Amino acid sequence: MKKQTSFSTKGQRADLGPLQIQRMLPNRYADAVGPFVFLDYVAPAIKETINKNGMGAHPHRGIATLTYILQGEVEHFDSAGNTGKIYSGGMQWMKAGNGIIHDENFNYDSQTDSKYIHGFQFWLNLPSKNKAEKPEHIAIQANEVLQKQLADNGGWLKVIVGNYKSSSSKIPNYSEQFLYHIHLEAGKSFTLNFKDKIEVAAFLPTYNAILNDTEFHKGDFVEFDRNSGDIEIKNTSEKVIDIMLFGGESYTEAIIAEGPFIMNTHAEIAEAYRDFYAGKYGEIKINNKNENYKK
C-alpha cells in the first residue's frame, strides 16, 4: 500500500545576506518531521566574491545542525575550537549539545570554476539525555558520503543521515532517523518502504517528480501520513531529477523552541539564554590567537 500525502507547501522566503533562502520547516502545517525541526533551502545562486567574515556568529543548544552543500563551499568555525571546510557534495554536522557559538562561510567552490552555491541546512532535535553533552563537529567530503547505486541503472542514493539496508552514514544517530539524496535517471522509478509511525517528508530541489501517482513541482515540500507503506518516486521526464527524502520516528518529548535554542521546558530555554549571556558558550577564535573570529 502506498502512503498518502498529508500536505505540500512552498515554504516561505527567509533570505540571509546574499543567500536566497526558502524556509521549508517549520511551516504552517508541521513543526517537525521525525527529529528534523528546521530546514533552510539555499536556492541556486551565483556568488562572485569570497566571504571571509562569516554569515554571523550565533549560539545553539539542544540540537545538531547539518549542512549539505550540493554546489559551493562551506567553512565552519565554532567556540569549541572546531574548524572545517567542505566542498560541493560534502556535508558537516555539529552537535550543539550544552551550548556552542558557531559561524559559517557559504562561498563558491574554490576547487572548481563554478560560481554557484546550492544546498541545505537542517536542524535535528536531540533527545533530552543528549542535550547536556559536549559539542562535537564532523566534516565529511563528497567522496566520503555513502552512495548506493539503484537497480536497473536507475541512478543513486546518498545516505546523508541514518541507515540504508546494511550501510550507515558517518553522522551519529540518536534516534531512528534518515536523510537520503536520491538522484533518479530519466524514465526510471524507485520505491522505498516505511514502517508504521515513521514520519517522512520529501523536498524537490531541481525538477518535478511523481510521488505515489501525484505530480509535485520543483520547490515543493511534501509530507506523508504516518501509516506503514511505500513511497514510489517516478521520473517521467527526459531529465535527471533529485529528491531529498527525510524523517524518522516521532519525537515524543516536549519541544520548546525559542530562537536558536530547542529544549524540553521553558526553564531550560531560560537557562540556555542565561548561560549564553554569561559567556559560558565561549568565543570563536582562529589561528590559536586570542582574537575573536566574530563577536
mmCIF file of C-alpha atoms in Angstrom:
data_model
loop_
_atom_site.group_PDB
_atom_site.id
_atom_site.type_symbol
_atom_site.label_atom_id
_atom_site.label_comp_id
_atom_site.label_asym_id
_atom_site.label_seq_id
_atom_site.Cartn_x
_atom_site.Cartn_y
_atom_site.Cartn_z
ATOM 1 C CA MET A 1 0.000 0.000 0.000
ATOM 2 C CA LYS A 2 1.248 3.490 -0.843
ATOM 3 C CA LYS A 3 1.485 6.205 1.782
ATOM 4 C CA GLN A 4 -0.915 9.114 1.387
ATOM 5 C CA THR A 5 0.145 12.748 1.129
ATOM 6 C CA SER A 6 -0.675 14.857 4.197
ATOM 7 C CA PHE A 7 0.170 18.249 2.668
ATOM 8 C CA SER A 8 2.548 20.128 0.381
ATOM 9 C CA THR A 9 3.948 23.651 0.684
ATOM 10 C CA LYS A 10 6.463 26.029 -0.894
ATOM 11 C CA GLY A 11 7.680 27.306 2.476
ATOM 12 C CA GLN A 12 8.494 30.970 2.974
ATOM 13 C CA ARG A 13 11.276 33.310 1.891
ATOM 14 C CA ALA A 14 13.895 33.943 4.587
ATOM 15 C CA ASP A 15 16.953 35.392 2.827
ATOM 16 C CA LEU A 16 20.206 35.663 4.764
ATOM 17 C CA GLY A 17 22.553 38.304 3.381
ATOM 18 C CA PRO A 18 23.380 37.311 -0.207
ATOM 19 C CA LEU A 19 21.853 33.843 0.186
ATOM 20 C CA GLN A 20 18.417 33.198 -1.279
ATOM 21 C CA ILE A 21 16.764 31.103 1.427
ATOM 22 C CA GLN A 22 13.455 29.263 1.338
ATOM 23 C CA ARG A 23 12.441 28.106 4.829
ATOM 24 C CA MET A 24 10.674 24.770 4.408
ATOM 25 C CA LEU A 25 10.464 23.649 8.048
ATOM 26 C CA PRO A 26 8.845 24.604 10.334
ATOM 27 C CA ASN A 27 5.874 25.576 8.210
ATOM 28 C CA ARG A 28 2.168 26.327 8.661
ATOM 29 C CA TYR A 29 1.355 22.606 8.743
ATOM 30 C CA ALA A 30 4.212 20.985 10.678
ATOM 31 C CA ASP A 31 6.811 21.882 13.317
ATOM 32 C CA ALA A 32 8.884 18.722 12.848
ATOM 33 C CA VAL A 33 9.346 15.599 10.740
ATOM 34 C CA GLY A 34 10.834 12.934 12.993
ATOM 35 C CA PRO A 35 13.854 14.597 14.651
ATOM 36 C CA PHE A 36 14.091 17.268 11.904
ATOM 37 C CA VAL A 37 12.814 20.596 13.245
ATOM 38 C CA PHE A 38 14.277 23.010 10.698
ATOM 39 C CA LEU A 39 15.132 23.102 7.004
ATOM 40 C CA ASP A 40 16.513 26.068 5.098
ATOM 41 C CA TYR A 41 16.942 25.532 1.380
ATOM 42 C CA VAL A 42 19.740 27.629 -0.165
ATOM 43 C CA ALA A 43 18.454 28.160 -3.700
ATOM 44 C CA PRO A 44 20.930 28.096 -6.599
ATOM 45 C CA ALA A 45 22.670 31.448 -6.918
ATOM 46 C CA ILE A 46 25.838 32.849 -8.430
ATOM 47 C CA LYS A 47 28.347 34.224 -5.926
ATOM 48 C CA GLU A 48 31.213 36.186 -7.416
ATOM 49 C CA THR A 49 33.190 37.012 -4.274
ATOM 50 C CA ILE A 50 34.649 35.066 -1.371
ATOM 51 C CA ASN A 51 33.232 35.944 2.036
ATOM 52 C CA LYS A 52 35.868 35.716 4.764
ATOM 53 C CA ASN A 53 33.907 37.149 7.680
ATOM 54 C CA GLY A 54 31.177 34.566 8.135
ATOM 55 C CA MET A 55 27.417 34.916 7.941
ATOM 56 C CA GLY A 56 27.112 35.992 11.575
ATOM 57 C CA ALA A 57 28.189 34.105 14.683
ATOM 58 C CA HIS A 58 25.294 32.820 16.790
ATOM 59 C CA PRO A 59 24.608 30.279 19.561
ATOM 60 C CA HIS A 60 22.796 26.934 19.587
ATOM 61 C CA ARG A 61 21.798 24.499 22.299
ATOM 62 C CA GLY A 62 19.880 21.227 22.335
ATOM 63 C CA ILE A 63 20.178 20.401 18.630
ATOM 64 C CA ALA A 64 22.544 19.194 15.935
ATOM 65 C CA THR A 65 22.949 21.192 12.730
ATOM 66 C CA LEU A 66 23.623 19.571 9.372
ATOM 67 C CA THR A 67 24.798 21.449 6.286
ATOM 68 C CA TYR A 68 24.723 19.592 2.966
ATOM 69 C CA ILE A 69 26.165 21.567 0.056
ATOM 70 C CA LEU A 70 25.241 20.470 -3.476
ATOM 71 C CA GLN A 71 27.379 23.163 -5.079
ATOM 72 C CA GLY A 72 29.749 25.522 -3.384
ATOM 73 C CA GLU A 73 31.975 25.576 -0.338
ATOM 74 C CA VAL A 74 31.184 25.937 3.360
ATOM 75 C CA GLU A 75 33.727 26.794 6.048
ATOM 76 C CA HIS A 76 32.857 26.196 9.704
ATOM 77 C CA PHE A 77 34.170 27.792 12.923
ATOM 78 C CA ASP A 78 32.909 27.297 16.469
ATOM 79 C CA SER A 79 33.669 28.194 20.067
ATOM 80 C CA ALA A 80 34.741 24.633 20.891
ATOM 81 C CA GLY A 81 37.743 25.163 18.592
ATOM 82 C CA ASN A 82 36.411 23.115 15.678
ATOM 83 C CA THR A 83 37.031 24.225 12.105
ATOM 84 C CA GLY A 84 36.374 22.557 8.792
ATOM 85 C CA LYS A 85 35.748 23.239 5.126
ATOM 86 C CA ILE A 86 33.573 21.157 2.812
ATOM 87 C CA TYR A 87 33.172 21.362 -0.938
ATOM 88 C CA SER A 88 30.429 20.500 -3.440
ATOM 89 C CA GLY A 89 28.722 17.270 -2.391
ATOM 90 C CA GLY A 90 30.107 17.379 1.154
ATOM 91 C CA MET A 91 28.378 17.780 4.496
ATOM 92 C CA GLN A 92 29.161 18.868 8.017
ATOM 93 C CA TRP A 93 27.401 18.083 11.265
ATOM 94 C CA MET A 94 27.657 19.945 14.538
ATOM 95 C CA LYS A 95 26.178 18.799 17.833
ATOM 96 C CA ALA A 96 25.454 21.936 19.813
ATOM 97 C CA GLY A 97 24.807 19.894 22.942
ATOM 98 C CA ASN A 98 25.012 22.049 26.062
ATOM 99 C CA GLY A 99 25.882 25.194 24.167
ATOM 100 C CA ILE A 100 28.103 26.486 21.382
ATOM 101 C CA ILE A 101 28.632 29.520 19.179
ATOM 102 C CA HIS A 102 29.303 28.879 15.512
ATOM 103 C CA ASP A 103 29.611 30.647 12.194
ATOM 104 C CA GLU A 104 29.781 29.534 8.591
ATOM 105 C CA ASN A 105 31.015 30.946 5.303
ATOM 106 C CA PHE A 106 28.985 29.995 2.235
ATOM 107 C CA ASN A 107 31.094 30.580 -0.872
ATOM 108 C CA TYR A 108 31.525 29.247 -4.364
ATOM 109 C CA ASP A 109 33.668 26.127 -4.705
ATOM 110 C CA SER A 110 37.317 27.233 -4.856
ATOM 111 C CA GLN A 111 38.258 23.810 -6.276
ATOM 112 C CA THR A 112 36.173 24.264 -9.445
ATOM 113 C CA ASP A 113 35.315 27.022 -11.902
ATOM 114 C CA SER A 114 31.647 27.075 -10.869
ATOM 115 C CA LYS A 115 30.400 30.185 -9.090
ATOM 116 C CA TYR A 116 27.154 28.535 -7.971
ATOM 117 C CA ILE A 117 26.092 27.872 -4.408
ATOM 118 C CA HIS A 118 23.221 25.477 -3.708
ATOM 119 C CA GLY A 119 22.465 23.477 -0.585
ATOM 120 C CA PHE A 120 20.592 22.820 2.642
ATOM 121 C CA GLN A 121 20.796 23.337 6.365
ATOM 122 C CA PHE A 122 18.838 21.055 8.695
ATOM 123 C CA TRP A 123 18.426 21.086 12.463
ATOM 124 C CA LEU A 124 17.907 17.780 14.253
ATOM 125 C CA ASN A 125 16.388 17.831 17.710
ATOM 126 C CA LEU A 126 18.390 15.888 20.282
ATOM 127 C CA PRO A 127 16.784 13.639 22.913
ATOM 128 C CA SER A 128 16.773 15.293 26.344
ATOM 129 C CA LYS A 129 19.508 12.944 27.593
ATOM 130 C CA ASN A 130 21.856 14.186 24.861
ATOM 131 C CA LYS A 131 21.134 17.907 25.131
ATOM 132 C CA ALA A 132 23.609 18.287 28.006
ATOM 133 C CA GLU A 133 26.500 16.574 26.196
ATOM 134 C CA LYS A 134 29.611 18.355 24.967
ATOM 135 C CA PRO A 135 29.577 19.828 21.446
ATOM 136 C CA GLU A 136 31.052 17.890 18.525
ATOM 137 C CA HIS A 137 31.776 18.561 14.860
ATOM 138 C CA ILE A 138 32.279 16.310 11.836
ATOM 139 C CA ALA A 139 33.211 17.415 8.295
ATOM 140 C CA ILE A 140 32.630 14.854 5.535
ATOM 141 C CA GLN A 141 33.822 15.405 1.967
ATOM 142 C CA ALA A 142 31.848 14.306 -1.098
ATOM 143 C CA ASN A 143 33.975 11.200 -1.704
ATOM 144 C CA GLU A 144 33.269 10.051 1.878
ATOM 145 C CA VAL A 145 29.480 10.271 1.594
ATOM 146 C CA LEU A 146 27.907 6.817 1.419
ATOM 147 C CA GLN A 147 26.389 6.285 -2.051
ATOM 148 C CA LYS A 148 24.415 3.289 -3.305
ATOM 149 C CA GLN A 149 23.595 2.569 -6.948
ATOM 150 C CA LEU A 150 19.948 1.945 -7.747
ATOM 151 C CA ALA A 151 18.820 -1.137 -9.665
ATOM 152 C CA ASP A 152 18.476 -1.107 -13.458
ATOM 153 C CA ASN A 153 20.857 1.865 -13.843
ATOM 154 C CA GLY A 154 18.191 3.969 -12.172
ATOM 155 C CA GLY A 155 20.581 6.407 -10.502
ATOM 156 C CA TRP A 156 21.927 6.566 -6.967
ATOM 157 C CA LEU A 157 21.013 7.176 -3.344
ATOM 158 C CA LYS A 158 23.291 9.023 -0.918
ATOM 159 C CA VAL A 159 22.874 8.256 2.767
ATOM 160 C CA ILE A 160 23.344 11.637 4.416
ATOM 161 C CA VAL A 161 21.849 10.604 7.780
ATOM 162 C CA GLY A 162 20.857 7.202 9.146
ATOM 163 C CA ASN A 163 20.964 3.790 7.526
ATOM 164 C CA TYR A 164 20.093 2.256 4.194
ATOM 165 C CA LYS A 165 19.914 -1.530 4.150
ATOM 166 C CA SER A 166 23.186 -2.649 5.771
ATOM 167 C CA SER A 167 25.051 0.656 5.385
ATOM 168 C CA SER A 168 25.252 3.642 7.721
ATOM 169 C CA SER A 169 26.167 7.297 7.429
ATOM 170 C CA LYS A 170 29.073 8.705 9.438
ATOM 171 C CA ILE A 171 26.625 11.075 11.124
ATOM 172 C CA PRO A 172 25.697 9.788 14.643
ATOM 173 C CA ASN A 173 22.166 8.540 15.274
ATOM 174 C CA TYR A 174 20.376 9.499 18.491
ATOM 175 C CA SER A 175 17.037 8.117 17.297
ATOM 176 C CA GLU A 176 15.687 6.331 14.256
ATOM 177 C CA GLN A 177 16.309 8.919 11.541
ATOM 178 C CA PHE A 178 17.217 9.163 7.882
ATOM 179 C CA LEU A 179 18.072 11.692 5.190
ATOM 180 C CA TYR A 180 18.524 10.423 1.639
ATOM 181 C CA HIS A 181 19.524 12.284 -1.512
ATOM 182 C CA ILE A 182 18.011 10.329 -4.395
ATOM 183 C CA HIS A 183 19.270 11.013 -7.939
ATOM 184 C CA LEU A 184 16.864 9.390 -10.390
ATOM 185 C CA GLU A 185 17.563 8.953 -14.086
ATOM 186 C CA ALA A 186 15.046 9.860 -16.803
ATOM 187 C CA GLY A 187 12.257 7.339 -17.221
ATOM 188 C CA LYS A 188 13.134 5.440 -14.030
ATOM 189 C CA SER A 189 11.280 4.755 -10.787
ATOM 190 C CA PHE A 190 12.335 3.855 -7.257
ATOM 191 C CA THR A 191 10.338 2.662 -4.240
ATOM 192 C CA LEU A 192 11.088 2.762 -0.507
ATOM 193 C CA ASN A 193 9.010 1.118 2.213
ATOM 194 C CA PHE A 194 8.439 2.683 5.641
ATOM 195 C CA LYS A 195 7.062 1.058 8.746
ATOM 196 C CA ASP A 196 4.217 2.357 10.875
ATOM 197 C CA LYS A 197 4.610 5.666 12.790
ATOM 198 C CA ILE A 198 7.650 6.785 10.809
ATOM 199 C CA GLU A 199 7.347 10.415 9.722
ATOM 200 C CA VAL A 200 8.501 11.132 6.161
ATOM 201 C CA ALA A 201 8.843 14.269 4.049
ATOM 202 C CA ALA A 202 10.243 14.948 0.582
ATOM 203 C CA PHE A 203 11.690 18.071 -0.989
ATOM 204 C CA LEU A 204 12.187 18.596 -4.739
ATOM 205 C CA PRO A 205 15.173 20.918 -5.379
ATOM 206 C CA THR A 206 15.575 20.535 -9.148
ATOM 207 C CA TYR A 207 12.604 19.318 -11.231
ATOM 208 C CA ASN A 208 9.083 17.927 -10.913
ATOM 209 C CA ALA A 209 8.602 14.345 -9.731
ATOM 210 C CA ILE A 210 5.698 11.941 -9.363
ATOM 211 C CA LEU A 211 5.335 10.745 -5.774
ATOM 212 C CA ASN A 212 2.778 7.969 -5.267
ATOM 213 C CA ASP A 213 0.998 8.814 -8.526
ATOM 214 C CA THR A 214 0.744 12.570 -7.861
ATOM 215 C CA GLU A 215 2.952 15.089 -9.654
ATOM 216 C CA PHE A 216 4.698 17.607 -7.441
ATOM 217 C CA HIS A 217 6.719 20.560 -8.606
ATOM 218 C CA LYS A 218 10.206 21.929 -8.167
ATOM 219 C CA GLY A 219 10.436 23.630 -4.766
ATOM 220 C CA ASP A 220 7.648 21.568 -3.181
ATOM 221 C CA PHE A 221 7.949 20.230 0.359
ATOM 222 C CA VAL A 222 5.691 17.178 0.727
ATOM 223 C CA GLU A 223 4.811 15.325 3.929
ATOM 224 C CA PHE A 224 3.215 11.871 4.055
ATOM 225 C CA ASP A 225 0.950 10.129 6.535
ATOM 226 C CA ARG A 226 2.358 8.046 9.390
ATOM 227 C CA ASN A 227 0.935 4.702 8.331
ATOM 228 C CA SER A 228 3.229 1.966 7.056
ATOM 229 C CA GLY A 229 3.566 1.853 3.297
ATOM 230 C CA ASP A 230 5.554 2.644 0.176
ATOM 231 C CA ILE A 231 6.735 5.862 -1.393
ATOM 232 C CA GLU A 232 7.198 5.391 -5.125
ATOM 233 C CA ILE A 233 9.169 8.034 -6.991
ATOM 234 C CA LYS A 234 8.763 8.229 -10.779
ATOM 235 C CA ASN A 235 10.723 10.337 -13.214
ATOM 236 C CA THR A 236 8.662 10.609 -16.388
ATOM 237 C CA SER A 237 10.742 13.483 -17.754
ATOM 238 C CA GLU A 238 13.790 13.420 -20.002
ATOM 239 C CA LYS A 239 15.983 14.972 -17.295
ATOM 240 C CA VAL A 240 17.691 13.545 -14.230
ATOM 241 C CA ILE A 241 15.857 14.628 -11.067
ATOM 242 C CA ASP A 242 16.819 14.919 -7.409
ATOM 243 C CA ILE A 243 14.702 14.238 -4.336
ATOM 244 C CA MET A 244 15.570 14.798 -0.680
ATOM 245 C CA LEU A 245 13.697 12.284 1.486
ATOM 246 C CA PHE A 246 13.973 12.564 5.264
ATOM 247 C CA GLY A 247 12.316 11.859 8.608
ATOM 248 C CA GLY A 248 12.268 9.247 11.344
ATOM 249 C CA GLU A 249 10.466 8.222 14.488
ATOM 250 C CA SER A 250 8.294 10.763 16.277
ATOM 251 C CA TYR A 251 9.961 12.922 18.905
ATOM 252 C CA THR A 252 7.847 12.095 21.948
ATOM 253 C CA GLU A 253 9.307 14.564 24.459
ATOM 254 C CA ALA A 254 8.087 18.131 24.787
ATOM 255 C CA ILE A 255 9.581 20.565 22.264
ATOM 256 C CA ILE A 256 10.131 24.143 23.410
ATOM 257 C CA ALA A 257 11.779 26.246 20.691
ATOM 258 C CA GLU A 258 12.901 29.833 21.015
ATOM 259 C CA GLY A 259 15.356 31.403 18.610
ATOM 260 C CA PRO A 260 18.437 29.185 18.243
ATOM 261 C CA PHE A 261 17.604 27.006 21.246
ATOM 262 C CA ILE A 262 15.396 23.911 21.281
ATOM 263 C CA MET A 263 14.866 22.361 24.694
ATOM 264 C CA ASN A 264 12.213 20.392 26.595
ATOM 265 C CA THR A 265 10.997 23.001 29.099
ATOM 266 C CA HIS A 266 10.675 26.782 29.321
ATOM 267 C CA ALA A 267 13.046 26.698 32.309
ATOM 268 C CA GLU A 268 15.718 25.066 30.104
ATOM 269 C CA ILE A 269 15.225 27.789 27.485
ATOM 270 C CA ALA A 270 15.728 30.443 30.145
ATOM 271 C CA GLU A 271 18.869 28.665 31.336
ATOM 272 C CA ALA A 272 20.183 28.477 27.758
ATOM 273 C CA TYR A 273 19.886 32.249 27.432
ATOM 274 C CA ARG A 274 21.417 32.884 30.870
ATOM 275 C CA ASP A 275 24.411 30.687 30.076
ATOM 276 C CA PHE A 276 24.881 32.357 26.692
ATOM 277 C CA TYR A 277 24.842 35.894 28.130
ATOM 278 C CA ALA A 278 27.139 34.751 30.934
ATOM 279 C CA GLY A 279 29.723 33.753 28.326
ATOM 280 C CA LYS A 280 29.569 30.027 29.093
ATOM 281 C CA TYR A 281 29.457 29.091 25.383
ATOM 282 C CA GLY A 282 32.914 30.546 24.810
ATOM 283 C CA GLU A 283 34.191 32.525 21.840
ATOM 284 C CA ILE A 284 35.194 31.709 18.305
ATOM 285 C CA LYS A 285 38.939 32.080 17.880
ATOM 286 C CA ILE A 286 41.225 31.408 14.928
ATOM 287 C CA ASN A 287 44.929 30.725 14.373
ATOM 288 C CA ASN A 288 45.346 29.831 18.066
ATOM 289 C CA LYS A 289 45.323 33.522 18.875
ATOM 290 C CA ASN A 290 43.219 35.399 21.391
ATOM 291 C CA GLU A 291 41.287 37.170 18.668
ATOM 292 C CA ASN A 292 37.602 36.716 18.117
ATOM 293 C CA TYR A 293 36.571 35.388 14.738
ATOM 294 C CA LYS A 294 33.197 37.040 15.185
ATOM 295 C CA LYS A 295 31.752 38.769 18.227
#
